[in-house]
Short mmCIF file of C-alpha atoms in Angstrom, two decimals:
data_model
loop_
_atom_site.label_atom_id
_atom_site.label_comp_id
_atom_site.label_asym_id
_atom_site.label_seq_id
_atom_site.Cartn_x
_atom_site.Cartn_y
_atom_site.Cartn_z
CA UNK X 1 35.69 222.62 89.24
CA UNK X 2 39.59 222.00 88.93
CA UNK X 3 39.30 219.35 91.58
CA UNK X 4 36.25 217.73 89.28
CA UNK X 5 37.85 217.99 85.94
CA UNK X 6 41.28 216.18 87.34
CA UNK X 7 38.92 213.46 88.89
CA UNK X 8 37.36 213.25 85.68
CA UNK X 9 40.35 212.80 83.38
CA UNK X 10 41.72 210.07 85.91
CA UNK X 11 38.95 207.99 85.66
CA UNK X 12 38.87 208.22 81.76
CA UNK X 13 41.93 207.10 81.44
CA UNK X 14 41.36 204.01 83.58
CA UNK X 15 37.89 203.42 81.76
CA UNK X 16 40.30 203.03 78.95
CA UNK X 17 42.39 201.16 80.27
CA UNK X 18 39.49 198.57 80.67
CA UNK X 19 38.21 198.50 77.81
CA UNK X 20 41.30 197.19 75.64
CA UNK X 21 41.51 194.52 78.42
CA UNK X 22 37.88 193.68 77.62
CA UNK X 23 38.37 193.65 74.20
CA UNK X 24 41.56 191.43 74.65
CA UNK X 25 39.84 188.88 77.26
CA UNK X 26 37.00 188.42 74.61
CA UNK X 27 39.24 187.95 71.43
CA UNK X 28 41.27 185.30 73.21
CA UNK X 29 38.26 182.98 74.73
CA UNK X 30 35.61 182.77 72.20
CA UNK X 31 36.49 179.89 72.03
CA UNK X 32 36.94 179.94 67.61
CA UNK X 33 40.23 178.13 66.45
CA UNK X 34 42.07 179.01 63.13
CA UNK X 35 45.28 176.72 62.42
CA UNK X 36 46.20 173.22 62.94
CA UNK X 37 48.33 173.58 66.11
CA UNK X 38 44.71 175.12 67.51
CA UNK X 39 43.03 171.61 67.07
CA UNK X 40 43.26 169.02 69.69
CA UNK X 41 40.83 166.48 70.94
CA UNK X 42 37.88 168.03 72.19
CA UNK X 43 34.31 168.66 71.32
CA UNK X 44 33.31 171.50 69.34
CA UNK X 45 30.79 172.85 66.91
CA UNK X 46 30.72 172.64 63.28
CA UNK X 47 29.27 175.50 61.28
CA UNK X 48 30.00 175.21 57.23
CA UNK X 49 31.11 178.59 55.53
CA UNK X 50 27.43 179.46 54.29
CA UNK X 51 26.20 179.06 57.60
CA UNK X 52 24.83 175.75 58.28
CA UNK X 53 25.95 173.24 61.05
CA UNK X 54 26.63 170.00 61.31
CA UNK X 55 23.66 168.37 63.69
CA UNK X 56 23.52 164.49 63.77
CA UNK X 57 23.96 161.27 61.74
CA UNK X 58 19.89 160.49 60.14
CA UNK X 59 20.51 157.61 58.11
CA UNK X 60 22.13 158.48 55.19
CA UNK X 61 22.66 162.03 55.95
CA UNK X 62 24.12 164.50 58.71
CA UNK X 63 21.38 167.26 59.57
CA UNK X 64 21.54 170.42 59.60
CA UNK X 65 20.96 171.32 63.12
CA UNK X 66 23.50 172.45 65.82
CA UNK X 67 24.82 169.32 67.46
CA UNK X 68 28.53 169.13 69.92
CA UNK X 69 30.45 167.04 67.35
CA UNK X 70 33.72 165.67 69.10
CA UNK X 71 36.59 165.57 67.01
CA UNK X 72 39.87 162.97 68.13
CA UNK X 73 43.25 163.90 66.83
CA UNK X 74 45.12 160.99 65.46
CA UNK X 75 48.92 160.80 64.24
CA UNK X 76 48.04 161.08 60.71
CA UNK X 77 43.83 162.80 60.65
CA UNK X 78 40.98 163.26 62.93
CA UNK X 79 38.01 161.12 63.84
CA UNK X 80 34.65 163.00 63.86
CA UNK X 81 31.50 161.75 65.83
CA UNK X 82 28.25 163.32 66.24
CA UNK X 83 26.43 164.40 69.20
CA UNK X 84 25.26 160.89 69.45
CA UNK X 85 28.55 159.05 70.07
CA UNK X 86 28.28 157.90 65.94
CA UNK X 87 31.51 158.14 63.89
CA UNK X 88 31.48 159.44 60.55
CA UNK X 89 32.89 157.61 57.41
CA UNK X 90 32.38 158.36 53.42
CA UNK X 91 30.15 156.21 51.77
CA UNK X 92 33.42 154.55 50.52
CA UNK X 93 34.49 153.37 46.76
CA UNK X 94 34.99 157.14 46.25
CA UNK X 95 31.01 157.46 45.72
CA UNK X 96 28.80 160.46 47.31
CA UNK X 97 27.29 159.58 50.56
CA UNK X 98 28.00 159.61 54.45
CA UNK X 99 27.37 156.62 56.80
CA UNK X 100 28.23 155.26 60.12
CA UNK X 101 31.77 154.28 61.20
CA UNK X 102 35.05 155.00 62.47
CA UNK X 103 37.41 156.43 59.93
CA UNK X 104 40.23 159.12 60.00
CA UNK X 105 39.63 162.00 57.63
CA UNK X 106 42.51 164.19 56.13
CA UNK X 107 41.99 167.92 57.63
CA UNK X 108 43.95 171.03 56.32
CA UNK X 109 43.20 174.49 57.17
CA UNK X 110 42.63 177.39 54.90
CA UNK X 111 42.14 180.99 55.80
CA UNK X 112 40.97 179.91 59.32
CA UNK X 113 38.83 177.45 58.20
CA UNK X 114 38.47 173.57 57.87
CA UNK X 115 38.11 171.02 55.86
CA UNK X 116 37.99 167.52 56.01
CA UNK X 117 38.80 164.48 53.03
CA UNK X 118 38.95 161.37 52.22
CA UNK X 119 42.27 159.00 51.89
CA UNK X 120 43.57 157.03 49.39
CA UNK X 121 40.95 156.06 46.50
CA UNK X 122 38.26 158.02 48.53
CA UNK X 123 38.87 161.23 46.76
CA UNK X 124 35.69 163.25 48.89
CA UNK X 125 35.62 165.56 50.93
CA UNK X 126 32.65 166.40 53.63
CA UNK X 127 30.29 169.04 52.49
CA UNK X 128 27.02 171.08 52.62
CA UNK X 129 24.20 170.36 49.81
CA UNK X 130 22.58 173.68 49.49
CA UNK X 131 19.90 171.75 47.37
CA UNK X 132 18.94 169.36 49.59
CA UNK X 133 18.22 171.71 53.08
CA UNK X 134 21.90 172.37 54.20
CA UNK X 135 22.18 168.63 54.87
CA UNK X 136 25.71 167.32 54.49
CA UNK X 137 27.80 164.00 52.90
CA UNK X 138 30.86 163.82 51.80
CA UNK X 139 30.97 164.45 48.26
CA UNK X 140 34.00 163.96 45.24
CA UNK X 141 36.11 166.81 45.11
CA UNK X 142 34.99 167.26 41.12
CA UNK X 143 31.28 167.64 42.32
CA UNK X 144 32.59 170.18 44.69
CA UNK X 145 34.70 172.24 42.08
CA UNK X 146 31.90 172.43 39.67
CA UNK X 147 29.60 173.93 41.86
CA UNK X 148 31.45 175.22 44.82
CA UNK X 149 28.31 177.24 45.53
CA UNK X 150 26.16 174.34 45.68
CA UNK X 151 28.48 172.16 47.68
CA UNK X 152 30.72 174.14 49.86
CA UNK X 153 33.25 172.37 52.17
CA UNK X 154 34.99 174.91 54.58
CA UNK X 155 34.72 174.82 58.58
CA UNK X 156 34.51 176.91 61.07
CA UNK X 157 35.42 175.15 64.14
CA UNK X 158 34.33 176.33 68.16
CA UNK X 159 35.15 174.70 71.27
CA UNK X 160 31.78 173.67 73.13
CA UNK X 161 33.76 173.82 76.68
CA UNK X 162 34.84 177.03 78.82
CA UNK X 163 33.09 179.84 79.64
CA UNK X 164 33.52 181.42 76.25
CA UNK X 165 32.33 184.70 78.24
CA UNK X 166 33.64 187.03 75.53
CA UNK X 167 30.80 187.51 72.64
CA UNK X 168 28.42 185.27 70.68
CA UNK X 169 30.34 183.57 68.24
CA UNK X 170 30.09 180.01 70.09
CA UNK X 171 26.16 178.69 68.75
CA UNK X 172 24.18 177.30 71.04
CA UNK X 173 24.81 173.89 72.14
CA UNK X 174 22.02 170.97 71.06
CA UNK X 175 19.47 170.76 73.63
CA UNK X 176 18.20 167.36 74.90
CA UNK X 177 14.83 165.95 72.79
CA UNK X 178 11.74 166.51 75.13
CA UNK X 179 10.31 162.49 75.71
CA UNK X 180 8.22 161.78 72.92
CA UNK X 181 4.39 160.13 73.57
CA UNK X 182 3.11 158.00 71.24
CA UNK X 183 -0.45 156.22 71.04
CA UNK X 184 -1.36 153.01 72.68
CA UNK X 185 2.41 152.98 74.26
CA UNK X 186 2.13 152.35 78.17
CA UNK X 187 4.12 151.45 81.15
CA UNK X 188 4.22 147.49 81.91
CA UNK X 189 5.54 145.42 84.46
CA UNK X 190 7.28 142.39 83.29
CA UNK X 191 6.04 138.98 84.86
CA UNK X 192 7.14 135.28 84.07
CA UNK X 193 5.84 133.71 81.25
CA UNK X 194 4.15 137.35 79.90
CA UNK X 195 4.33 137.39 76.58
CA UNK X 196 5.30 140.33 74.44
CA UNK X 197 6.11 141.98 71.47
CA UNK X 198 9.23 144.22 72.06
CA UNK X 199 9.13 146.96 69.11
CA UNK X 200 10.52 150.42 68.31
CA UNK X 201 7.18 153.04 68.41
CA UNK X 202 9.23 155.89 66.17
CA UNK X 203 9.76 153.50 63.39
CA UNK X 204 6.62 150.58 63.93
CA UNK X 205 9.24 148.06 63.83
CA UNK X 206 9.22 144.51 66.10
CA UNK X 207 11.84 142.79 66.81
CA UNK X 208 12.39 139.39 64.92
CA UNK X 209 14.19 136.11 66.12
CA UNK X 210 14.12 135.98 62.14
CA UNK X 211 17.38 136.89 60.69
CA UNK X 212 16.79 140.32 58.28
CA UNK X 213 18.14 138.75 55.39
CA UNK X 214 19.83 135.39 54.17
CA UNK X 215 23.17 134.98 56.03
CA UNK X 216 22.36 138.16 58.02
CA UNK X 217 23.49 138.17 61.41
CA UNK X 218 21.64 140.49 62.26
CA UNK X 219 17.46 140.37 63.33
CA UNK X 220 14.53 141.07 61.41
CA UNK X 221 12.32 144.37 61.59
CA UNK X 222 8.71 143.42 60.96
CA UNK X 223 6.14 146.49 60.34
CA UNK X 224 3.28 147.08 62.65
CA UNK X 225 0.80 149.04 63.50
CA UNK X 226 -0.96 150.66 66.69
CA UNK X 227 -4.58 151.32 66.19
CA UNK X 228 -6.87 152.35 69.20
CA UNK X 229 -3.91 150.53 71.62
CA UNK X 230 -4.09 147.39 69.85
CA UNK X 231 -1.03 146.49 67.95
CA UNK X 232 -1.57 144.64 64.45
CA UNK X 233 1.66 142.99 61.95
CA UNK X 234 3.60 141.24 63.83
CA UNK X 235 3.64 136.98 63.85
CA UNK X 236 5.00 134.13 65.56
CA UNK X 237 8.71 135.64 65.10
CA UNK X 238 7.81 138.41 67.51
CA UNK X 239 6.40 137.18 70.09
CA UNK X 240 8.61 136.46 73.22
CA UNK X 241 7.98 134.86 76.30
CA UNK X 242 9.18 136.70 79.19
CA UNK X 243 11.42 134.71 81.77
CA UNK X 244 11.94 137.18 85.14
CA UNK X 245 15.90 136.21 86.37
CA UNK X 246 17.08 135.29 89.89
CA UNK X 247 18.62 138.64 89.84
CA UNK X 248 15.50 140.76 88.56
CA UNK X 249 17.13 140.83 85.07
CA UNK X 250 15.10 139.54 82.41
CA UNK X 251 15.11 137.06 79.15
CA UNK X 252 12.81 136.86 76.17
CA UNK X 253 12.65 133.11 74.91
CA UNK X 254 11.35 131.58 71.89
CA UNK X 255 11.23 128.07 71.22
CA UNK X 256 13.13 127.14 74.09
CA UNK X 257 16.25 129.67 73.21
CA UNK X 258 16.93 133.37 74.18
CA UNK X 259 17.92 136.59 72.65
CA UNK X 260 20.99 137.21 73.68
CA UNK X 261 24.81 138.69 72.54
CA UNK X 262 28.05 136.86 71.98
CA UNK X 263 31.18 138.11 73.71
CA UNK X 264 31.91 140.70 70.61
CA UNK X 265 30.12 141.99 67.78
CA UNK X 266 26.97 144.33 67.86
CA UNK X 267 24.94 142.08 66.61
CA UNK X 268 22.33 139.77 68.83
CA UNK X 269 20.93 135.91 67.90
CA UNK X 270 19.46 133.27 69.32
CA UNK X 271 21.17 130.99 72.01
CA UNK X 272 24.23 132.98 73.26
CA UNK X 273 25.67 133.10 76.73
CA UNK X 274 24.92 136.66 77.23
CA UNK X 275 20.92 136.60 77.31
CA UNK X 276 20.14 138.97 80.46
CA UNK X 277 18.52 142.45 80.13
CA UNK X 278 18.20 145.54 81.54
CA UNK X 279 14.97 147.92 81.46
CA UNK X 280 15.88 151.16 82.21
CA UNK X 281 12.66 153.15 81.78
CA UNK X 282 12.59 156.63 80.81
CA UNK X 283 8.85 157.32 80.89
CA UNK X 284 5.52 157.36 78.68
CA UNK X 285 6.39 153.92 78.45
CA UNK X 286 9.10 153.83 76.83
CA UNK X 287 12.55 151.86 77.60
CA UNK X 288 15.95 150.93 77.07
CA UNK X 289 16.89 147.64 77.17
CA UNK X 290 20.77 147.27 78.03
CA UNK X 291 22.55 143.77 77.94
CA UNK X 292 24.13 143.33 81.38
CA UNK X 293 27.14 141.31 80.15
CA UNK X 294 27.92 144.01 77.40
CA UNK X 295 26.60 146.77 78.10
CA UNK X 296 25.23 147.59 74.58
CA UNK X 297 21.33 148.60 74.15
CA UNK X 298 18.90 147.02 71.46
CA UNK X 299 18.56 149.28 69.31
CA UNK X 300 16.51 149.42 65.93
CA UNK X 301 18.73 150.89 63.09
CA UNK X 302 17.04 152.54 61.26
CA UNK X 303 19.67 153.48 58.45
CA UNK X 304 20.75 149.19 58.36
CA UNK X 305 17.18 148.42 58.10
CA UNK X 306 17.52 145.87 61.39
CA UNK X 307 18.04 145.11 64.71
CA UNK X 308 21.43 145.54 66.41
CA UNK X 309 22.75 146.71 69.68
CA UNK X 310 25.16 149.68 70.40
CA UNK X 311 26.46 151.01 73.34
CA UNK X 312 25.94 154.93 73.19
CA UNK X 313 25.91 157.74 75.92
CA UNK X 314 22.50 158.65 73.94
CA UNK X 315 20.25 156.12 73.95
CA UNK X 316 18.10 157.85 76.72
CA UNK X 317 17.29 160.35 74.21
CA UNK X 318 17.79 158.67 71.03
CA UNK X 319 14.45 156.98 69.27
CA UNK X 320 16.30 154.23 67.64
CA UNK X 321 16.97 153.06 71.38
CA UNK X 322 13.51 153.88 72.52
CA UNK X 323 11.41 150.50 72.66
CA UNK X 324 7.96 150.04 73.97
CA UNK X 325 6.55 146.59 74.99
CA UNK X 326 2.93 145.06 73.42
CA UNK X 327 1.17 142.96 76.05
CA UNK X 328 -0.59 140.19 74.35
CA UNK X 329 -3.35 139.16 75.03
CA UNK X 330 -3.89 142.21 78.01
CA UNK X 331 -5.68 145.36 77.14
CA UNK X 332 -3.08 147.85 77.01
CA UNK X 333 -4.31 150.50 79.77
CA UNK X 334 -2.88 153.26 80.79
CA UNK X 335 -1.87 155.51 77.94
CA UNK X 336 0.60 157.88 78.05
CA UNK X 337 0.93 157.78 81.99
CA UNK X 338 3.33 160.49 84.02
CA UNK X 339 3.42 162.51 80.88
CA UNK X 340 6.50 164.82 79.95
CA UNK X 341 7.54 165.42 83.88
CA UNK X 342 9.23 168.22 84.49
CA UNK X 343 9.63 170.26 81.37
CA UNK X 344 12.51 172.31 80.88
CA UNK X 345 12.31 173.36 84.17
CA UNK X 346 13.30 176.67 85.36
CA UNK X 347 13.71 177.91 81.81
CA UNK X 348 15.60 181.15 80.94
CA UNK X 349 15.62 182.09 84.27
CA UNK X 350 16.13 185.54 85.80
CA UNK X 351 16.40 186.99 82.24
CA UNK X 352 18.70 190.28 82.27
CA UNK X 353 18.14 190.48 85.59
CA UNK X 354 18.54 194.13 87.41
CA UNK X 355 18.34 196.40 84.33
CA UNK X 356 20.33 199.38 83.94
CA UNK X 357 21.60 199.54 87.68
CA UNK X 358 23.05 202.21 89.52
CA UNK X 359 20.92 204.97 87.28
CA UNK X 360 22.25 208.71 87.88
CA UNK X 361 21.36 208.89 91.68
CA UNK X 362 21.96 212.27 93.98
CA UNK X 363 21.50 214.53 90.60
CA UNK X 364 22.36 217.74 92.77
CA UNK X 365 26.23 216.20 93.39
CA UNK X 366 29.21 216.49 91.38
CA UNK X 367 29.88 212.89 91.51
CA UNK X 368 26.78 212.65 88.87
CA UNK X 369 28.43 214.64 86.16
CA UNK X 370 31.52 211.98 86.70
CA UNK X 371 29.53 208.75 86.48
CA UNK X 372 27.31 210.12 83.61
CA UNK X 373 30.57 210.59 81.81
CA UNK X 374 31.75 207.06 82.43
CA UNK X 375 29.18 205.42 81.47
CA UNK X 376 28.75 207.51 78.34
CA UNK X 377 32.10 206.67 77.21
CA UNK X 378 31.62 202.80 77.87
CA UNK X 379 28.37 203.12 75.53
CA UNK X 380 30.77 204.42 73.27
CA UNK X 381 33.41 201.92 73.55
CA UNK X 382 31.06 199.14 73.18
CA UNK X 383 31.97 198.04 76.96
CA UNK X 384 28.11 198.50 78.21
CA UNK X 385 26.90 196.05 75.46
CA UNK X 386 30.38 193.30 76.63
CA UNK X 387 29.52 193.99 80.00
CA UNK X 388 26.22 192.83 79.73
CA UNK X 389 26.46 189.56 77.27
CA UNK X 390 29.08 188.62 80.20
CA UNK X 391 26.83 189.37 83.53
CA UNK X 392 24.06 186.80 81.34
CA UNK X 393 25.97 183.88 81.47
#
């Protein structure tokens, strides 16, 4: 019984032992920073002080959602962009408001947490409107101190990489949009002299050789309509011929001149030397259509009201760079072919695999009474519960 009791104390002390070296490994790699020097380049997630966290750019809003936001240290700010590759900017002439574009915002810490403002006349700073579905702008700082409730503007910031093995601090990381179907929108194979309408099914908008407004250089969206796989709204402006290259890249001509890109800016016209494209199809007949030259995708933007092109790591899962192609003058056949393929395959698999192993075998032995004590001083110590969150990842 001696012998048992001596075992017993030994293997206390070691289960001790343990657990402060659990408890230190998962204080120092959840991954959660707290002071300037902490912050370096990196992607990381967002979460505002009440809660909410920064998902993507929508126009003329961030979401609330739970989106990898990478965040780019420069000498005198940071640079924030979404999960989409976008960059964040105020609305600029120190109004409310958030849109696209690269800008470097102020950030100071507080109390572990972050926050990020404007420069110069821009005197905003980005925050949460609890009013408006935990959406976020950047707001001015006196809309903020009247109603710091309503608008709060401090950060908690998480690296998205590592193992981050040591609790569940780090939120989940956005998952990838399942492939959206949409009526009337089928797979095609492009042929010389096909002609086609070449439109965005999300948003109903066709792409015009028209410019979108007087001294625009940017294109036209027009409004249609798919009813019963025929597509209705569009005109003269967008319909292109198809012209199948040398090199199995295509063109889409109109009166004798192609869509194409210059060698810089985003936007496209009519008659440039870069007028080759790309389909890169990602199923239920849906596409992305990348300029070879560039490298940039058409995209319809939705929050510019017109056609542009960008050149984002996203577009295969992005709906402003998922286009569909109207035959005309073919019946449209096929539906939705192929459907969603694959699923989230494999899912949560395994689950907590195993359950409570090991149980309290050979109950007639001493070495029963020992492990029963062990493991009901881990319960105690919390180690059972650390254990487990780190055998799930």
């Amino acid at each position: 019984m001696k012998k048992i009791a001596k075992i017993l104390s030994v293997v206390l002390c070691l289960a001790m032992v343990l657990s402060f070296a659990v408890v230190g490994f998962a204080a120092e790699d959840d991954g959660k920073i707290t002071s300037l020097d902490q912050l370096t380049t990196g992607q990381y997630t967002i979460t505002c002080s009440n809660g909410a966290q920064l998902g993507n750019l929508d126009g003329t809003w961030i979401l609330n959602g739970n989106a990898v936001w990478t965040i780019t240290v420069t000498e005198n700010g940071v640079k924030l962009s979404d999960g989409n590759g976008k960059y964040v900017a105020p609305k600029g002439g120190n109004n409310n408001g958030i849109t696209e574009g690269e800008y470097e915002w102020t950030v100071t810490c507080e109390n572990g947490l972050f926050i990020f403002a404007g420069k110069g006349a821009d005197t905003v700073a980005l925050a949460c409107n609890t009013g408006s579905d935990n959406k976020f702008r950047a707001y001015k700082t006196s809309t903020i101190s009247g109603n710091p409730e309503g608008y709060p503007n401090a950060f908690e910031l998480v690296k998205a990489t590592g193992n981050n093995e040591g609790g569940n601090e780090q939120p989940p990381v956005e998952e990838e949009p399942t492939l959206p179907e949409y009526p009337g929108v089928a797979d095609v194979t492009l042929s010389n002299g096909m002609q086609v309408v070449i439109y965005a099914p999300a948003y109903n908008k066709a792409l015009s050789s028209a410019a979108a407004s007087e001294g625009s250089y940017y294109q036209a969206g027009i409004d249609v309509t798919m009813t019963d796989g025929t597509l209705s709204g569009y005109g003269e402006t967008e319909i292109w011929t198809v012209v199948v290259n040398e090199d199995g890249t295509v063109s889409f001509e109109q009166n004798g001149q192609k869509i194409a890109m210059q060698d810089q800016y985003a936007s496209m016209g009519m008659g440039y030397a870069n007028d080759k494209w790309e389909l890169v199809s990602l199923g239920n007949g849906l596409y992305n259509i990348k300029n070879v030259a560039r490298g940039n995708f058409m995209e319809w933007y939705s929050s510019k009201d017109n056609w542009s092109t960008y050149n984002s790591d996203k577009a295969a899962t992005d709906d402003q760079f998922q286009l569909a192609f109207y035959v005309i003058g073919a019946e449209n056949e096929g539906g939705n072919e192929g459907g969603n393929e694959g699923g989230n395959e494999g899912g949560n698999e395994g689950g907590n695999e195993g359950g409570n192993e090991g149980g309290t075998t050979n109950p007639d032995t001493g070495d029963t009474v020992i492990f029963g004590a062990l493991v009901a001083f881990l319960a105690s110590a919390g180690m059972i519960a650390l254990v487990q969150k780190k055998r799930n990842f």
